[in-house]
Amino acid sequence: MSTGMIVVLTGVAFFLLTCVALLDIARKDFGSIQMKALWAFVAALVPFVGVVLYFLFGFRKGKRPAVDGPAE
């Protein structure tokens, strides 16, 4: 496997992790819109490190909204 291929695969992996982090941030409630925006900016705009920081520190801070039961 060449060095170029490793670089490309690493970039693709971090891009996918960034997408997963942004989707997770969009679904969770962080208590305020400012905290949600801060985590989104950190995950999206700080290359490589932002996603790692989100998964280490921010992933458990957000709360998923309660799912209501089926409407009758």
Coordinates of N, CA and C in Angstrom, one line a residue:
M1 N 0.9 -1.2 0.0 CA 0.0 0.0 0.0 C 0.9 1.2 0.0
S2 N 0.6 2.1 -0.9 CA 1.5 3.3 -1.0 C 1.1 4.4 0.0
T3 N 2.0 5.3 0.2 CA 1.8 6.4 1.1 C 0.6 7.3 0.7
G4 N 0.5 7.5 -0.6 CA -0.6 8.3 -1.0 C -2.0 7.7 -0.7
M5 N -2.0 6.4 -0.8 CA -3.3 5.6 -0.5 C -3.6 5.7 0.9
I6 N -2.6 5.6 1.8 CA -2.8 5.7 3.2 C -3.3 7.1 3.6
V7 N -2.8 8.2 3.0 CA -3.2 9.5 3.2 C -4.7 9.7 2.8
V8 N -5.0 9.2 1.6 CA -6.4 9.3 1.1 C -7.4 8.6 2.0
L9 N -7.0 7.4 2.4 CA -7.9 6.6 3.3 C -8.1 7.3 4.7
T10 N -7.0 7.8 5.2 CA -7.1 8.6 6.5 C -8.0 9.8 6.3
G11 N -7.9 10.5 5.2 CA -8.7 11.7 5.0 C -10.2 11.3 4.9
V12 N -10.5 10.2 4.2 CA -11.9 9.7 4.0 C -12.4 9.3 5.4
A13 N -11.6 8.6 6.2 CA -12.1 8.2 7.5 C -12.4 9.4 8.4
F14 N -11.6 10.4 8.4 CA -11.9 11.6 9.2 C -13.1 12.4 8.6
F15 N -13.2 12.4 7.3 CA -14.4 13.0 6.7 C -15.7 12.3 7.2
L16 N -15.7 11.0 7.2 CA -16.9 10.2 7.6 C -17.1 10.4 9.1
L17 N -16.1 10.5 9.9 CA -16.2 10.7 11.4 C -16.8 12.1 11.6
T18 N -16.4 13.1 10.8 CA -16.9 14.5 10.9 C -18.4 14.5 10.6
C19 N -18.8 13.7 9.5 CA -20.2 13.7 9.2 C -21.0 13.0 10.3
V20 N -20.5 12.0 10.9 CA -21.2 11.3 12.0 C -21.3 12.2 13.2
A21 N -20.3 13.0 13.5 CA -20.3 13.9 14.6 C -21.3 15.0 14.4
L22 N -21.3 15.6 13.2 CA -22.3 16.7 12.9 C -23.7 16.2 13.0
L23 N -24.0 15.0 12.5 CA -25.3 14.4 12.6 C -25.7 14.2 14.0
D24 N -24.8 13.7 14.8 CA -25.0 13.5 16.3 C -25.3 14.8 17.0
I25 N -24.5 15.9 16.6 CA -24.7 17.2 17.2 C -26.1 17.7 16.9
A26 N -26.5 17.5 15.6 CA -27.8 18.1 15.2 C -28.9 17.4 15.9
R27 N -28.8 16.1 16.3 CA -29.9 15.4 16.9 C -30.0 15.6 18.4
K28 N -28.9 16.1 19.0 CA -28.9 16.2 20.5 C -29.2 17.6 21.0
D29 N -29.6 17.7 22.2 CA -29.9 18.9 22.9 C -28.8 19.2 23.9
F30 N -28.1 20.3 23.7 CA -26.9 20.6 24.6 C -27.3 21.7 25.6
G31 N -28.6 22.0 25.8 CA -29.0 22.9 26.8 C -29.1 24.3 26.2
S32 N -28.3 24.7 25.2 CA -28.5 26.0 24.6 C -28.0 25.9 23.1
I33 N -28.5 26.8 22.3 CA -28.1 26.8 20.9 C -26.6 27.2 20.8
Q34 N -26.1 28.0 21.7 CA -24.7 28.4 21.6 C -23.8 27.2 21.8
M35 N -24.1 26.3 22.8 CA -23.3 25.1 23.0 C -23.3 24.2 21.8
K36 N -24.5 24.0 21.2 CA -24.6 23.2 20.0 C -23.8 23.8 18.9
A37 N -23.9 25.1 18.7 CA -23.1 25.8 17.6 C -21.6 25.6 17.9
L38 N -21.2 25.8 19.1 CA -19.8 25.7 19.4 C -19.3 24.3 19.1
W39 N -20.0 23.2 19.5 CA -19.6 21.9 19.2 C -19.5 21.6 17.7
A40 N -20.5 22.2 17.0 CA -20.6 22.0 15.5 C -19.4 22.7 14.9
F41 N -19.1 23.9 15.3 CA -17.9 24.6 14.7 C -16.6 23.9 15.0
V42 N -16.5 23.4 16.3 CA -15.2 22.7 16.6 C -15.1 21.5 15.8
A43 N -16.2 20.7 15.7 CA -16.1 19.4 14.9 C -15.9 19.7 13.4
A44 N -16.5 20.7 12.9 CA -16.4 20.9 11.4 C -15.2 21.8 11.0
L45 N -14.8 22.7 11.8 CA -13.8 23.7 11.4 C -12.3 23.4 11.9
V46 N -12.2 22.6 12.9 CA -10.8 22.3 13.4 C -10.5 20.9 12.8
P47 N -9.7 20.9 11.8 CA -9.4 19.6 11.1 C -8.8 18.5 12.0
F48 N -9.3 17.3 11.9 CA -8.9 16.1 12.6 C -9.1 16.2 14.1
V49 N -8.6 17.3 14.8 CA -8.6 17.4 16.2 C -10.0 17.6 16.7
G50 N -10.8 18.4 16.0 CA -12.2 18.8 16.4 C -13.1 17.6 16.6
V51 N -13.0 16.6 15.7 CA -13.8 15.4 15.8 C -13.4 14.6 17.0
V52 N -12.1 14.5 17.2 CA -11.6 13.7 18.3 C -12.0 14.4 19.6
L53 N -11.9 15.7 19.7 CA -12.4 16.4 20.9 C -13.8 16.2 21.2
Y54 N -14.7 16.2 20.1 CA -16.1 16.0 20.3 C -16.4 14.6 20.8
F55 N -15.8 13.6 20.2 CA -16.0 12.3 20.7 C -15.5 12.0 22.1
L56 N -14.4 12.7 22.5 CA -13.9 12.5 23.8 C -14.7 13.3 24.9
F57 N -15.1 14.5 24.6 CA -15.7 15.4 25.6 C -17.1 15.7 25.4
G58 N -17.5 15.9 24.2 CA -18.9 16.4 23.9 C -19.9 15.4 23.7
F59 N -19.5 14.2 23.3 CA -20.4 13.1 22.9 C -21.4 12.8 24.0
R60 N -21.0 12.8 25.2 CA -21.9 12.4 26.3 C -22.6 13.6 27.0
K61 N -22.2 14.8 26.6 CA -22.8 16.0 27.2 C -24.2 16.2 26.6
G62 N -24.4 16.0 25.4 CA -25.7 16.2 24.7 C -26.7 15.1 25.1
K63 N -28.0 15.5 25.2 CA -29.0 14.6 25.5 C -29.9 14.4 24.3
R64 N -30.3 13.2 24.1 CA -31.2 12.9 23.0 C -32.6 13.3 23.5
P65 N -33.4 14.0 22.6 CA -34.8 14.3 23.0 C -35.6 13.1 23.2
A66 N -36.5 13.2 24.2 CA -37.4 12.1 24.5 C -38.3 11.7 23.3
V67 N -38.4 10.4 23.1 CA -39.2 9.9 22.0 C -40.6 9.7 22.6
D68 N -41.6 10.3 22.0 CA -43.0 10.1 22.4 C -43.5 8.7 21.9
G69 N -44.4 8.1 22.6 CA -45.0 6.9 22.2 C -45.9 7.1 20.9
P70 N -46.4 6.0 20.4 CA -47.2 6.2 19.2 C -48.5 6.9 19.5
A71 N -48.9 7.8 18.6 CA -50.1 8.6 18.9 C -51.3 7.7 18.6
E72 N -52.3 7.8 19.5 CA -53.5 7.0 19.4 C -54.7 7.8 19.1

